[in-house]
JSON list of C-alpha atoms and ligand atoms in Angstrom, two decimals:
[
{"chain": "A", "resi": 3, "resn": "UNK", "atom": "CA", "xyz": [98.41, 99.89, 79.28]},
{"chain": "A", "resi": 4, "resn": "UNK", "atom": "CA", "xyz": [102.01, 99.79, 80.74]},
{"chain": "A", "resi": 5, "resn": "UNK", "atom": "CA", "xyz": [100.83, 99.90, 84.20]},
{"chain": "A", "resi": 6, "resn": "UNK", "atom": "CA", "xyz": [98.38, 97.00, 83.38]},
{"chain": "A", "resi": 7, "resn": "UNK", "atom": "CA", "xyz": [100.80, 94.95, 81.64]},
{"chain": "A", "resi": 8, "resn": "UNK", "atom": "CA", "xyz": [103.52, 94.63, 84.14]},
{"chain": "A", "resi": 9, "resn": "UNK", "atom": "CA", "xyz": [101.11, 94.97, 86.98]},
{"chain": "A", "resi": 10, "resn": "UNK", "atom": "CA", "xyz": [99.24, 91.75, 86.09]},
{"chain": "A", "resi": 11, "resn": "UNK", "atom": "CA", "xyz": [101.77, 89.44, 87.19]},
{"chain": "A", "resi": 12, "resn": "UNK", "atom": "CA", "xyz": [101.48, 90.87, 90.68]},
{"chain": "A", "resi": 13, "resn": "UNK", "atom": "CA", "xyz": [97.81, 91.13, 90.42]},
{"chain": "A", "resi": 14, "resn": "UNK", "atom": "CA", "xyz": [97.77, 87.44, 89.94]},
{"chain": "A", "resi": 15, "resn": "UNK", "atom": "CA", "xyz": [99.70, 86.60, 92.81]},
{"chain": "A", "resi": 16, "resn": "UNK", "atom": "CA", "xyz": [97.42, 88.93, 94.53]},
{"chain": "A", "resi": 17, "resn": "UNK", "atom": "CA", "xyz": [94.40, 87.00, 93.49]},
{"chain": "A", "resi": 18, "resn": "UNK", "atom": "CA", "xyz": [95.42, 83.89, 94.48]},
{"chain": "A", "resi": 19, "resn": "UNK", "atom": "CA", "xyz": [96.26, 84.73, 98.08]},
{"chain": "A", "resi": 20, "resn": "UNK", "atom": "CA", "xyz": [93.46, 86.92, 98.37]},
{"chain": "A", "resi": 21, "resn": "UNK", "atom": "CA", "xyz": [90.77, 84.37, 97.72]},
{"chain": "A", "resi": 22, "resn": "UNK", "atom": "CA", "xyz": [91.82, 82.74, 100.92]},
{"chain": "A", "resi": 23, "resn": "UNK", "atom": "CA", "xyz": [90.45, 84.87, 103.47]},
{"chain": "A", "resi": 24, "resn": "UNK", "atom": "CA", "xyz": [86.92, 84.71, 102.22]},
{"chain": "A", "resi": 25, "resn": "UNK", "atom": "CA", "xyz": [86.08, 81.43, 104.05]},
{"chain": "A", "resi": 26, "resn": "UNK", "atom": "CA", "xyz": [87.89, 82.40, 107.22]},
{"chain": "A", "resi": 27, "resn": "UNK", "atom": "CA", "xyz": [86.93, 83.71, 110.48]},
{"chain": "A", "resi": 28, "resn": "UNK", "atom": "CA", "xyz": [86.66, 87.30, 111.22]},
{"chain": "A", "resi": 29, "resn": "UNK", "atom": "CA", "xyz": [89.41, 89.76, 109.94]},
{"chain": "A", "resi": 30, "resn": "UNK", "atom": "CA", "xyz": [91.46, 90.68, 112.88]},
{"chain": "A", "resi": 31, "resn": "UNK", "atom": "CA", "xyz": [94.10, 93.32, 112.97]},
{"chain": "A", "resi": 32, "resn": "UNK", "atom": "CA", "xyz": [95.89, 92.07, 116.21]},
{"chain": "A", "resi": 33, "resn": "UNK", "atom": "CA", "xyz": [99.06, 90.33, 115.99]},
{"chain": "A", "resi": 34, "resn": "UNK", "atom": "CA", "xyz": [97.59, 86.82, 117.34]},
{"chain": "A", "resi": 35, "resn": "UNK", "atom": "CA", "xyz": [94.76, 86.94, 114.65]},
{"chain": "A", "resi": 36, "resn": "UNK", "atom": "CA", "xyz": [97.49, 87.74, 112.01]},
{"chain": "A", "resi": 37, "resn": "UNK", "atom": "CA", "xyz": [99.50, 85.01, 113.30]},
{"chain": "A", "resi": 38, "resn": "UNK", "atom": "CA", "xyz": [96.64, 82.56, 113.59]},
{"chain": "A", "resi": 39, "resn": "UNK", "atom": "CA", "xyz": [95.27, 83.48, 110.12]},
{"chain": "A", "resi": 40, "resn": "UNK", "atom": "CA", "xyz": [98.36, 82.28, 108.05]},
{"chain": "A", "resi": 41, "resn": "UNK", "atom": "CA", "xyz": [100.57, 85.15, 108.88]},
{"chain": "A", "resi": 42, "resn": "UNK", "atom": "CA", "xyz": [102.00, 86.95, 105.70]},
{"chain": "A", "resi": 43, "resn": "UNK", "atom": "CA", "xyz": [99.99, 84.97, 103.36]},
{"chain": "A", "resi": 44, "resn": "UNK", "atom": "CA", "xyz": [96.80, 86.76, 104.57]},
{"chain": "A", "resi": 45, "resn": "UNK", "atom": "CA", "xyz": [98.30, 90.12, 103.59]},
{"chain": "A", "resi": 46, "resn": "UNK", "atom": "CA", "xyz": [100.02, 89.80, 100.24]},
{"chain": "A", "resi": 47, "resn": "UNK", "atom": "CA", "xyz": [103.00, 92.43, 100.19]},
{"chain": "A", "resi": 48, "resn": "UNK", "atom": "CA", "xyz": [102.20, 95.28, 97.42]},
{"chain": "A", "resi": 49, "resn": "UNK", "atom": "CA", "xyz": [105.71, 97.17, 96.26]},
{"chain": "A", "resi": 50, "resn": "UNK", "atom": "CA", "xyz": [104.95, 101.04, 97.02]},
{"chain": "A", "resi": 51, "resn": "UNK", "atom": "CA", "xyz": [107.01, 103.99, 95.18]},
{"chain": "A", "resi": 52, "resn": "UNK", "atom": "CA", "xyz": [108.16, 107.31, 96.22]},
{"chain": "A", "resi": 53, "resn": "UNK", "atom": "CA", "xyz": [105.85, 110.12, 94.44]},
{"chain": "A", "resi": 54, "resn": "UNK", "atom": "CA", "xyz": [106.44, 113.30, 96.20]},
{"chain": "A", "resi": 55, "resn": "UNK", "atom": "CA", "xyz": [108.14, 115.16, 98.91]},
{"chain": "A", "resi": 56, "resn": "UNK", "atom": "CA", "xyz": [111.64, 114.27, 100.36]},
{"chain": "A", "resi": 57, "resn": "UNK", "atom": "CA", "xyz": [113.08, 111.42, 99.08]},
{"chain": "A", "resi": 58, "resn": "UNK", "atom": "CA", "xyz": [113.87, 108.32, 101.12]},
{"chain": "A", "resi": 59, "resn": "UNK", "atom": "CA", "xyz": [116.09, 105.67, 100.18]},
{"chain": "A", "resi": 60, "resn": "UNK", "atom": "CA", "xyz": [114.84, 102.04, 99.89]},
{"chain": "A", "resi": 61, "resn": "UNK", "atom": "CA", "xyz": [111.99, 103.25, 97.60]},
{"chain": "A", "resi": 62, "resn": "UNK", "atom": "CA", "xyz": [111.60, 103.12, 93.96]},
{"chain": "A", "resi": 63, "resn": "UNK", "atom": "CA", "xyz": [110.68, 106.34, 92.35]},
{"chain": "A", "resi": 64, "resn": "UNK", "atom": "CA", "xyz": [107.21, 106.09, 91.11]},
{"chain": "A", "resi": 65, "resn": "UNK", "atom": "CA", "xyz": [107.91, 109.34, 88.97]},
{"chain": "A", "resi": 66, "resn": "UNK", "atom": "CA", "xyz": [110.58, 107.67, 86.61]},
{"chain": "A", "resi": 67, "resn": "UNK", "atom": "CA", "xyz": [109.93, 106.84, 83.15]},
{"chain": "A", "resi": 68, "resn": "UNK", "atom": "CA", "xyz": [107.98, 103.69, 83.20]},
{"chain": "A", "resi": 69, "resn": "UNK", "atom": "CA", "xyz": [110.26, 102.58, 80.15]},
{"chain": "A", "resi": 70, "resn": "UNK", "atom": "CA", "xyz": [112.45, 100.79, 83.07]},
{"chain": "A", "resi": 71, "resn": "UNK", "atom": "CA", "xyz": [112.24, 96.62, 82.70]},
{"chain": "A", "resi": 72, "resn": "UNK", "atom": "CA", "xyz": [110.91, 97.22, 86.57]},
{"chain": "A", "resi": 73, "resn": "UNK", "atom": "CA", "xyz": [108.03, 95.24, 87.32]},
{"chain": "A", "resi": 74, "resn": "UNK", "atom": "CA", "xyz": [107.40, 97.49, 90.03]},
{"chain": "A", "resi": 75, "resn": "UNK", "atom": "CA", "xyz": [106.64, 100.57, 88.16]},
{"chain": "A", "resi": 76, "resn": "UNK", "atom": "CA", "xyz": [102.87, 100.81, 88.31]},
{"chain": "A", "resi": 77, "resn": "UNK", "atom": "CA", "xyz": [102.72, 104.25, 89.56]},
{"chain": "A", "resi": 78, "resn": "UNK", "atom": "CA", "xyz": [101.13, 106.80, 87.18]},
{"chain": "A", "resi": 79, "resn": "UNK", "atom": "CA", "xyz": [100.93, 110.19, 87.36]},
{"chain": "A", "resi": 80, "resn": "UNK", "atom": "CA", "xyz": [97.51, 110.64, 88.87]},
{"chain": "A", "resi": 81, "resn": "UNK", "atom": "CA", "xyz": [97.69, 108.00, 91.27]},
{"chain": "A", "resi": 82, "resn": "UNK", "atom": "CA", "xyz": [97.14, 110.19, 94.09]},
{"chain": "A", "resi": 83, "resn": "UNK", "atom": "CA", "xyz": [95.76, 113.20, 92.69]},
{"chain": "A", "resi": 84, "resn": "UNK", "atom": "CA", "xyz": [91.99, 111.27, 92.41]},
{"chain": "A", "resi": 85, "resn": "UNK", "atom": "CA", "xyz": [92.55, 109.36, 95.98]},
{"chain": "A", "resi": 86, "resn": "UNK", "atom": "CA", "xyz": [93.85, 112.52, 98.26]},
{"chain": "A", "resi": 87, "resn": "UNK", "atom": "CA", "xyz": [91.23, 115.19, 97.88]},
{"chain": "A", "resi": 88, "resn": "UNK", "atom": "CA", "xyz": [87.46, 115.00, 98.66]},
{"chain": "A", "resi": 89, "resn": "UNK", "atom": "CA", "xyz": [85.10, 113.11, 100.48]},
{"chain": "A", "resi": 90, "resn": "UNK", "atom": "CA", "xyz": [85.15, 109.41, 101.31]},
{"chain": "A", "resi": 91, "resn": "UNK", "atom": "CA", "xyz": [83.02, 107.06, 99.46]},
{"chain": "A", "resi": 92, "resn": "UNK", "atom": "CA", "xyz": [81.87, 103.57, 100.71]},
{"chain": "A", "resi": 93, "resn": "UNK", "atom": "CA", "xyz": [85.22, 102.29, 101.99]},
{"chain": "A", "resi": 94, "resn": "UNK", "atom": "CA", "xyz": [86.53, 101.77, 105.42]},
{"chain": "A", "resi": 95, "resn": "UNK", "atom": "CA", "xyz": [89.85, 101.70, 105.92]},
{"chain": "A", "resi": 96, "resn": "UNK", "atom": "CA", "xyz": [91.30, 99.92, 108.84]},
{"chain": "A", "resi": 97, "resn": "UNK", "atom": "CA", "xyz": [95.45, 99.23, 109.32]},
{"chain": "A", "resi": 98, "resn": "UNK", "atom": "CA", "xyz": [97.94, 98.82, 112.18]},
{"chain": "A", "resi": 99, "resn": "UNK", "atom": "CA", "xyz": [101.85, 99.44, 112.11]},
{"chain": "A", "resi": 100, "resn": "UNK", "atom": "CA", "xyz": [104.56, 97.26, 113.15]},
{"chain": "A", "resi": 101, "resn": "UNK", "atom": "CA", "xyz": [108.20, 98.65, 113.27]},
{"chain": "A", "resi": 102, "resn": "UNK", "atom": "CA", "xyz": [110.09, 95.81, 111.52]},
{"chain": "A", "resi": 103, "resn": "UNK", "atom": "CA", "xyz": [113.44, 97.67, 112.24]},
{"chain": "A", "resi": 104, "resn": "UNK", "atom": "CA", "xyz": [114.62, 101.09, 113.13]},
{"chain": "A", "resi": 105, "resn": "UNK", "atom": "CA", "xyz": [114.23, 102.28, 109.75]},
{"chain": "A", "resi": 106, "resn": "UNK", "atom": "CA", "xyz": [111.08, 99.57, 108.37]},
{"chain": "A", "resi": 107, "resn": "UNK", "atom": "CA", "xyz": [107.70, 100.09, 109.22]},
{"chain": "A", "resi": 108, "resn": "UNK", "atom": "CA", "xyz": [104.91, 97.42, 108.26]},
{"chain": "A", "resi": 109, "resn": "UNK", "atom": "CA", "xyz": [101.24, 98.73, 107.48]},
{"chain": "A", "resi": 110, "resn": "UNK", "atom": "CA", "xyz": [98.72, 95.89, 107.06]},
{"chain": "A", "resi": 111, "resn": "UNK", "atom": "CA", "xyz": [95.46, 97.37, 105.30]},
{"chain": "A", "resi": 112, "resn": "UNK", "atom": "CA", "xyz": [92.18, 96.09, 105.34]},
{"chain": "A", "resi": 113, "resn": "UNK", "atom": "CA", "xyz": [89.55, 98.00, 102.95]},
{"chain": "A", "resi": 114, "resn": "UNK", "atom": "CA", "xyz": [86.13, 97.19, 103.71]},
{"chain": "A", "resi": 115, "resn": "UNK", "atom": "CA", "xyz": [83.04, 98.38, 101.00]},
{"chain": "A", "resi": 116, "resn": "UNK", "atom": "CA", "xyz": [79.15, 97.47, 100.65]},
{"chain": "A", "resi": 117, "resn": "UNK", "atom": "CA", "xyz": [79.86, 97.09, 96.84]},
{"chain": "A", "resi": 118, "resn": "UNK", "atom": "CA", "xyz": [80.53, 93.82, 95.30]},
{"chain": "A", "resi": 119, "resn": "UNK", "atom": "CA", "xyz": [83.17, 91.64, 94.94]},
{"chain": "A", "resi": 120, "resn": "UNK", "atom": "CA", "xyz": [85.57, 91.60, 92.00]},
{"chain": "A", "resi": 121, "resn": "UNK", "atom": "CA", "xyz": [88.61, 92.67, 90.26]},
{"chain": "A", "resi": 122, "resn": "UNK", "atom": "CA", "xyz": [89.37, 96.20, 90.48]},
{"chain": "A", "resi": 123, "resn": "UNK", "atom": "CA", "xyz": [92.40, 98.69, 90.52]},
{"chain": "A", "resi": 124, "resn": "UNK", "atom": "CA", "xyz": [93.57, 99.70, 93.96]},
{"chain": "A", "resi": 125, "resn": "UNK", "atom": "CA", "xyz": [95.65, 103.10, 94.47]},
{"chain": "A", "resi": 126, "resn": "UNK", "atom": "CA", "xyz": [96.72, 103.46, 97.70]},
{"chain": "A", "resi": 127, "resn": "UNK", "atom": "CA", "xyz": [98.60, 106.87, 98.77]},
{"chain": "A", "resi": 128, "resn": "UNK", "atom": "CA", "xyz": [100.43, 106.96, 102.00]},
{"chain": "A", "resi": 129, "resn": "UNK", "atom": "CA", "xyz": [102.67, 109.80, 103.58]},
{"chain": "A", "resi": 130, "resn": "UNK", "atom": "CA", "xyz": [104.86, 110.75, 106.43]},
{"chain": "A", "resi": 131, "resn": "UNK", "atom": "CA", "xyz": [102.48, 113.43, 108.08]},
{"chain": "A", "resi": 132, "resn": "UNK", "atom": "CA", "xyz": [103.45, 116.31, 110.87]},
{"chain": "A", "resi": 133, "resn": "UNK", "atom": "CA", "xyz": [99.99, 115.48, 112.64]},
{"chain": "A", "resi": 134, "resn": "UNK", "atom": "CA", "xyz": [97.34, 116.94, 110.72]},
{"chain": "A", "resi": 135, "resn": "UNK", "atom": "CA", "xyz": [95.97, 114.56, 108.71]},
{"chain": "A", "resi": 136, "resn": "UNK", "atom": "CA", "xyz": [96.70, 116.25, 105.32]},
{"chain": "A", "resi": 137, "resn": "UNK", "atom": "CA", "xyz": [99.65, 115.59, 102.77]},
{"chain": "A", "resi": 138, "resn": "UNK", "atom": "CA", "xyz": [101.32, 119.01, 102.30]},
{"chain": "A", "resi": 139, "resn": "UNK", "atom": "CA", "xyz": [104.09, 119.06, 99.39]},
{"chain": "A", "resi": 140, "resn": "UNK", "atom": "CA", "xyz": [107.13, 119.23, 99.59]},
{"chain": "A", "resi": 141, "resn": "UNK", "atom": "CA", "xyz": [107.34, 118.64, 103.14]},
{"chain": "A", "resi": 142, "resn": "UNK", "atom": "CA", "xyz": [106.11, 115.38, 103.42]},
{"chain": "A", "resi": 143, "resn": "UNK", "atom": "CA", "xyz": [107.03, 112.55, 101.62]},
{"chain": "A", "resi": 144, "resn": "UNK", "atom": "CA", "xyz": [104.52, 110.82, 100.01]},
{"chain": "A", "resi": 145, "resn": "UNK", "atom": "CA", "xyz": [104.53, 107.00, 98.94]},
{"chain": "A", "resi": 146, "resn": "UNK", "atom": "CA", "xyz": [102.07, 105.20, 96.23]},
{"chain": "A", "resi": 147, "resn": "UNK", "atom": "CA", "xyz": [100.88, 102.04, 95.53]},
{"chain": "A", "resi": 148, "resn": "UNK", "atom": "CA", "xyz": [98.82, 101.37, 92.05]},
{"chain": "A", "resi": 149, "resn": "UNK", "atom": "CA", "xyz": [97.47, 97.75, 91.06]},
{"chain": "A", "resi": 150, "resn": "UNK", "atom": "CA", "xyz": [95.38, 96.18, 89.13]},
{"chain": "A", "resi": 151, "resn": "UNK", "atom": "CA", "xyz": [93.80, 93.72, 89.32]},
{"chain": "A", "resi": 152, "resn": "UNK", "atom": "CA", "xyz": [93.23, 93.47, 92.90]},
{"chain": "A", "resi": 153, "resn": "UNK", "atom": "CA", "xyz": [90.78, 91.01, 93.63]},
{"chain": "A", "resi": 154, "resn": "UNK", "atom": "CA", "xyz": [88.10, 92.34, 96.41]},
{"chain": "A", "resi": 155, "resn": "UNK", "atom": "CA", "xyz": [86.60, 88.98, 98.00]},
{"chain": "A", "resi": 156, "resn": "UNK", "atom": "CA", "xyz": [82.95, 88.58, 99.22]},
{"chain": "A", "resi": 157, "resn": "UNK", "atom": "CA", "xyz": [82.79, 89.49, 103.10]},
{"chain": "A", "resi": 158, "resn": "UNK", "atom": "CA", "xyz": [81.48, 86.35, 104.29]},
{"chain": "A", "resi": 159, "resn": "UNK", "atom": "CA", "xyz": [81.91, 87.60, 108.40]},
{"chain": "A", "resi": 160, "resn": "UNK", "atom": "CA", "xyz": [79.09, 90.18, 107.98]},
{"chain": "A", "resi": 161, "resn": "UNK", "atom": "CA", "xyz": [77.54, 89.23, 104.62]},
{"chain": "A", "resi": 162, "resn": "UNK", "atom": "CA", "xyz": [77.87, 92.86, 103.47]},
{"chain": "A", "resi": 163, "resn": "UNK", "atom": "CA", "xyz": [80.20, 93.61, 100.32]},
{"chain": "A", "resi": 164, "resn": "UNK", "atom": "CA", "xyz": [83.92, 93.14, 99.90]},
{"chain": "A", "resi": 165, "resn": "UNK", "atom": "CA", "xyz": [87.18, 93.46, 101.04]},
{"chain": "A", "resi": 166, "resn": "UNK", "atom": "CA", "xyz": [91.08, 93.65, 100.26]},
{"chain": "A", "resi": 167, "resn": "UNK", "atom": "CA", "xyz": [93.60, 92.81, 102.61]},
{"chain": "A", "resi": 168, "resn": "UNK", "atom": "CA", "xyz": [97.39, 93.81, 101.87]},
{"chain": "A", "resi": 169, "resn": "UNK", "atom": "CA", "xyz": [100.87, 94.65, 103.53]},
{"chain": "A", "resi": 170, "resn": "UNK", "atom": "CA", "xyz": [103.50, 97.17, 102.57]},
{"chain": "A", "resi": 171, "resn": "UNK", "atom": "CA", "xyz": [106.78, 97.88, 104.14]},
{"chain": "A", "resi": 172, "resn": "UNK", "atom": "CA", "xyz": [108.06, 101.50, 104.07]},
{"chain": "A", "resi": 173, "resn": "UNK", "atom": "CA", "xyz": [111.07, 103.26, 105.56]},
{"chain": "A", "resi": 174, "resn": "UNK", "atom": "CA", "xyz": [109.45, 105.12, 108.10]},
{"chain": "A", "resi": 175, "resn": "UNK", "atom": "CA", "xyz": [110.71, 105.71, 111.58]},
{"chain": "A", "resi": 176, "resn": "UNK", "atom": "CA", "xyz": [108.98, 104.68, 114.92]},
{"chain": "A", "resi": 177, "resn": "UNK", "atom": "CA", "xyz": [108.49, 108.09, 115.80]},
{"chain": "A", "resi": 178, "resn": "UNK", "atom": "CA", "xyz": [106.87, 109.30, 112.55]},
{"chain": "A", "resi": 179, "resn": "UNK", "atom": "CA", "xyz": [103.29, 109.52, 111.80]},
{"chain": "A", "resi": 180, "resn": "UNK", "atom": "CA", "xyz": [101.76, 108.15, 109.15]},
{"chain": "A", "resi": 181, "resn": "UNK", "atom": "CA", "xyz": [98.49, 108.43, 107.19]},
{"chain": "A", "resi": 182, "resn": "UNK", "atom": "CA", "xyz": [96.85, 106.33, 104.47]},
{"chain": "A", "resi": 183, "resn": "UNK", "atom": "CA", "xyz": [94.05, 106.35, 101.76]},
{"chain": "A", "resi": 184, "resn": "UNK", "atom": "CA", "xyz": [92.98, 104.19, 99.13]},
{"chain": "A", "resi": 185, "resn": "UNK", "atom": "CA", "xyz": [90.29, 104.11, 96.01]},
{"chain": "A", "resi": 186, "resn": "UNK", "atom": "CA", "xyz": [89.24, 101.60, 94.03]},
{"chain": "A", "resi": 187, "resn": "UNK", "atom": "CA", "xyz": [87.72, 101.81, 90.39]},
{"chain": "A", "resi": 188, "resn": "UNK", "atom": "CA", "xyz": [87.48, 99.94, 87.25]},
{"chain": "A", "resi": 189, "resn": "UNK", "atom": "CA", "xyz": [90.18, 98.07, 85.53]},
{"chain": "A", "resi": 190, "resn": "UNK", "atom": "CA", "xyz": [91.69, 99.85, 82.10]},
{"chain": "A", "resi": 191, "resn": "UNK", "atom": "CA", "xyz": [89.69, 99.13, 79.28]},
{"chain": "A", "resi": 192, "resn": "UNK", "atom": "CA", "xyz": [86.92, 97.75, 81.46]},
{"chain": "A", "resi": 193, "resn": "UNK", "atom": "CA", "xyz": [83.16, 99.40, 81.96]},
{"chain": "A", "resi": 194, "resn": "UNK", "atom": "CA", "xyz": [83.32, 102.62, 84.44]},
{"chain": "A", "resi": 195, "resn": "UNK", "atom": "CA", "xyz": [82.32, 101.14, 87.93]},
{"chain": "A", "resi": 196, "resn": "UNK", "atom": "CA", "xyz": [81.24, 103.10, 90.94]},
{"chain": "A", "resi": 197, "resn": "UNK", "atom": "CA", "xyz": [84.75, 105.08, 92.01]},
{"chain": "A", "resi": 198, "resn": "UNK", "atom": "CA", "xyz": [85.09, 104.04, 95.74]},
{"chain": "A", "resi": 199, "resn": "UNK", "atom": "CA", "xyz": [87.42, 106.17, 98.12]},
{"chain": "A", "resi": 200, "resn": "UNK", "atom": "CA", "xyz": [88.38, 105.41, 101.54]},
{"chain": "A", "resi": 201, "resn": "UNK", "atom": "CA", "xyz": [88.53, 107.55, 104.68]},
{"chain": "A", "resi": 202, "resn": "UNK", "atom": "CA", "xyz": [92.13, 108.95, 105.55]},
{"chain": "A", "resi": 203, "resn": "UNK", "atom": "CA", "xyz": [93.58, 106.76, 108.49]},
{"chain": "A", "resi": 204, "resn": "UNK", "atom": "CA", "xyz": [96.30, 108.14, 110.67]},
{"chain": "A", "resi": 205, "resn": "UNK", "atom": "CA", "xyz": [98.53, 106.13, 112.35]},
{"chain": "A", "resi": 206, "resn": "UNK", "atom": "CA", "xyz": [100.49, 107.97, 115.09]},
{"chain": "A", "resi": 207, "resn": "UNK", "atom": "CA", "xyz": [104.19, 107.19, 115.34]},
{"chain": "A", "resi": 208, "resn": "UNK", "atom": "CA", "xyz": [105.51, 106.07, 118.91]},
{"chain": "A", "resi": 209, "resn": "UNK", "atom": "CA", "xyz": [106.73, 109.31, 121.25]},
{"chain": "A", "resi": 210, "resn": "UNK", "atom": "CA", "xyz": [110.18, 109.12, 121.76]},
{"chain": "A", "resi": 211, "resn": "UNK", "atom": "CA", "xyz": [111.53, 106.83, 125.17]},
{"chain": "A", "resi": 212, "resn": "UNK", "atom": "CA", "xyz": [110.86, 108.72, 127.82]},
{"chain": "A", "resi": 213, "resn": "UNK", "atom": "CA", "xyz": [113.95, 109.97, 130.32]},
{"chain": "A", "resi": 214, "resn": "UNK", "atom": "CA", "xyz": [115.33, 107.19, 132.37]},
{"chain": "A", "resi": 215, "resn": "UNK", "atom": "CA", "xyz": [115.00, 106.93, 135.97]},
{"chain": "A", "resi": 216, "resn": "UNK", "atom": "CA", "xyz": [119.11, 107.90, 136.14]},
{"chain": "A", "resi": 217, "resn": "UNK", "atom": "CA", "xyz": [118.43, 110.46, 133.92]},
{"chain": "A", "resi": 218, "resn": "UNK", "atom": "CA", "xyz": [115.34, 112.05, 136.16]},
{"chain": "A", "resi": 219, "resn": "UNK", "atom": "CA", "xyz": [117.76, 111.21, 139.52]},
{"chain": "A", "resi": 220, "resn": "UNK", "atom": "CA", "xyz": [120.18, 113.73, 138.08]},
{"chain": "A", "resi": 221, "resn": "UNK", "atom": "CA", "xyz": [117.44, 116.44, 136.89]},
{"chain": "A", "resi": 222, "resn": "UNK", "atom": "CA", "xyz": [115.42, 116.48, 139.76]},
{"chain": "A", "resi": 223, "resn": "UNK", "atom": "CA", "xyz": [118.22, 118.46, 142.01]},
{"chain": "A", "resi": 224, "resn": "UNK", "atom": "CA", "xyz": [118.32, 120.70, 138.91]},
{"chain": "A", "resi": 225, "resn": "UNK", "atom": "CA", "xyz": [114.52, 121.40, 138.85]},
{"chain": "A", "resi": 226, "resn": "UNK", "atom": "CA", "xyz": [114.27, 122.00, 142.33]},
{"chain": "A", "resi": 227, "resn": "UNK", "atom": "CA", "xyz": [117.38, 124.10, 142.24]},
{"chain": "A", "resi": 228, "resn": "UNK", "atom": "CA", "xyz": [115.52, 126.28, 139.18]},
{"chain": "A", "resi": 229, "resn": "UNK", "atom": "CA", "xyz": [112.25, 126.40, 141.25]},
{"chain": "A", "resi": 230, "resn": "UNK", "atom": "CA", "xyz": [113.95, 127.68, 144.23]},
{"chain": "A", "resi": 231, "resn": "UNK", "atom": "CA", "xyz": [115.70, 130.17, 142.16]},
{"chain": "A", "resi": 232, "resn": "UNK", "atom": "CA", "xyz": [112.16, 131.31, 141.02]},
{"chain": "A", "resi": 233, "resn": "UNK", "atom": "CA", "xyz": [111.09, 131.80, 144.49]},
{"chain": "A", "resi": 234, "resn": "UNK", "atom": "CA", "xyz": [114.18, 133.88, 145.65]},
{"chain": "A", "resi": 235, "resn": "UNK", "atom": "CA", "xyz": [112.96, 135.69, 142.72]},
{"chain": "A", "resi": 236, "resn": "UNK", "atom": "CA", "xyz": [109.75, 136.45, 143.08]},
{"chain": "A", "resi": 237, "resn": "UNK", "atom": "CA", "xyz": [110.30, 137.33, 147.05]},
{"chain": "A", "resi": 238, "resn": "UNK", "atom": "CA", "xyz": [113.30, 139.60, 146.27]},
{"chain": "A", "resi": 239, "resn": "UNK", "atom": "CA", "xyz": [110.79, 141.43, 143.50]},
{"chain": "A", "resi": 240, "resn": "UNK", "atom": "CA", "xyz": [108.13, 141.91, 146.10]},
{"chain": "A", "resi": 241, "resn": "UNK", "atom": "CA", "xyz": [110.50, 143.10, 148.83]},
{"chain": "A", "resi": 242, "resn": "UNK", "atom": "CA", "xyz": [111.84, 145.39, 146.49]},
{"chain": "A", "resi": 243, "resn": "UNK", "atom": "CA", "xyz": [108.59, 146.30, 145.76]},
{"chain": "A", "resi": 244, "resn": "UNK", "atom": "CA", "xyz": [107.25, 146.86, 149.12]},
{"chain": "B", "resi": 320, "resn": "CA", "atom": "CA1", "xyz": [100.73, 120.70, 108.45]},
{"chain": "B", "resi": 321, "resn": "CA", "atom": "CA1", "xyz": [100.40, 117.05, 107.19]},
{"chain": "B", "resi": 322, "resn": "CA", "atom": "CA1", "xyz": [81.45, 94.01, 105.18]}
]
């Protein structure tokens, strides 16, 4: 109930902007398409909450009592329980990630389904992953989004089903891997609709910068020395054995 009330305003904004892409060209997750398509307006920002694992600064606690007068406390305890396990059901998730600053990453997410357009509840769970594509408590930070209504618009690019787009900013460093999985379901109090669950989409972080040439110039003679030492050691062993 609380979730429904406080997310109505956010959902209203989503409804307005989410209607726009329906008539546009093929969705693109490239930066050029993003700019050409109107930038942020095509990807309404949603608020994510900390749900589990190591806490990070800059994200509200989604497990706090939702009595605080915060428009964002939309998370419920079961937000990720039904999203993270079990098979995919008719949502294809695509996304791209951009490092906005050393500590801020933006994800732009598109969810495509063969199911019809309409207003639905969206749950999205994002975690900082160790590379295996599975959220592991308590070592991996988990963020959640839980919103309704979100407006899924008809997909005029292939005339099959509907899609939803949004973006979310999270305190994730460039070298950290993130994984993301979403679900769509009926609005609270509405008749039950087909429950949909996306694939798990993992976006690896960029490896740390390679060693500079200047550093290599220092390291190479050292490497040669180590190798040379090894050869000397082997020769010595052989001559001892002989
Ligand atoms: Ca692991
Ligand atoms: Ca993991
Ligand atoms: Ca489609």
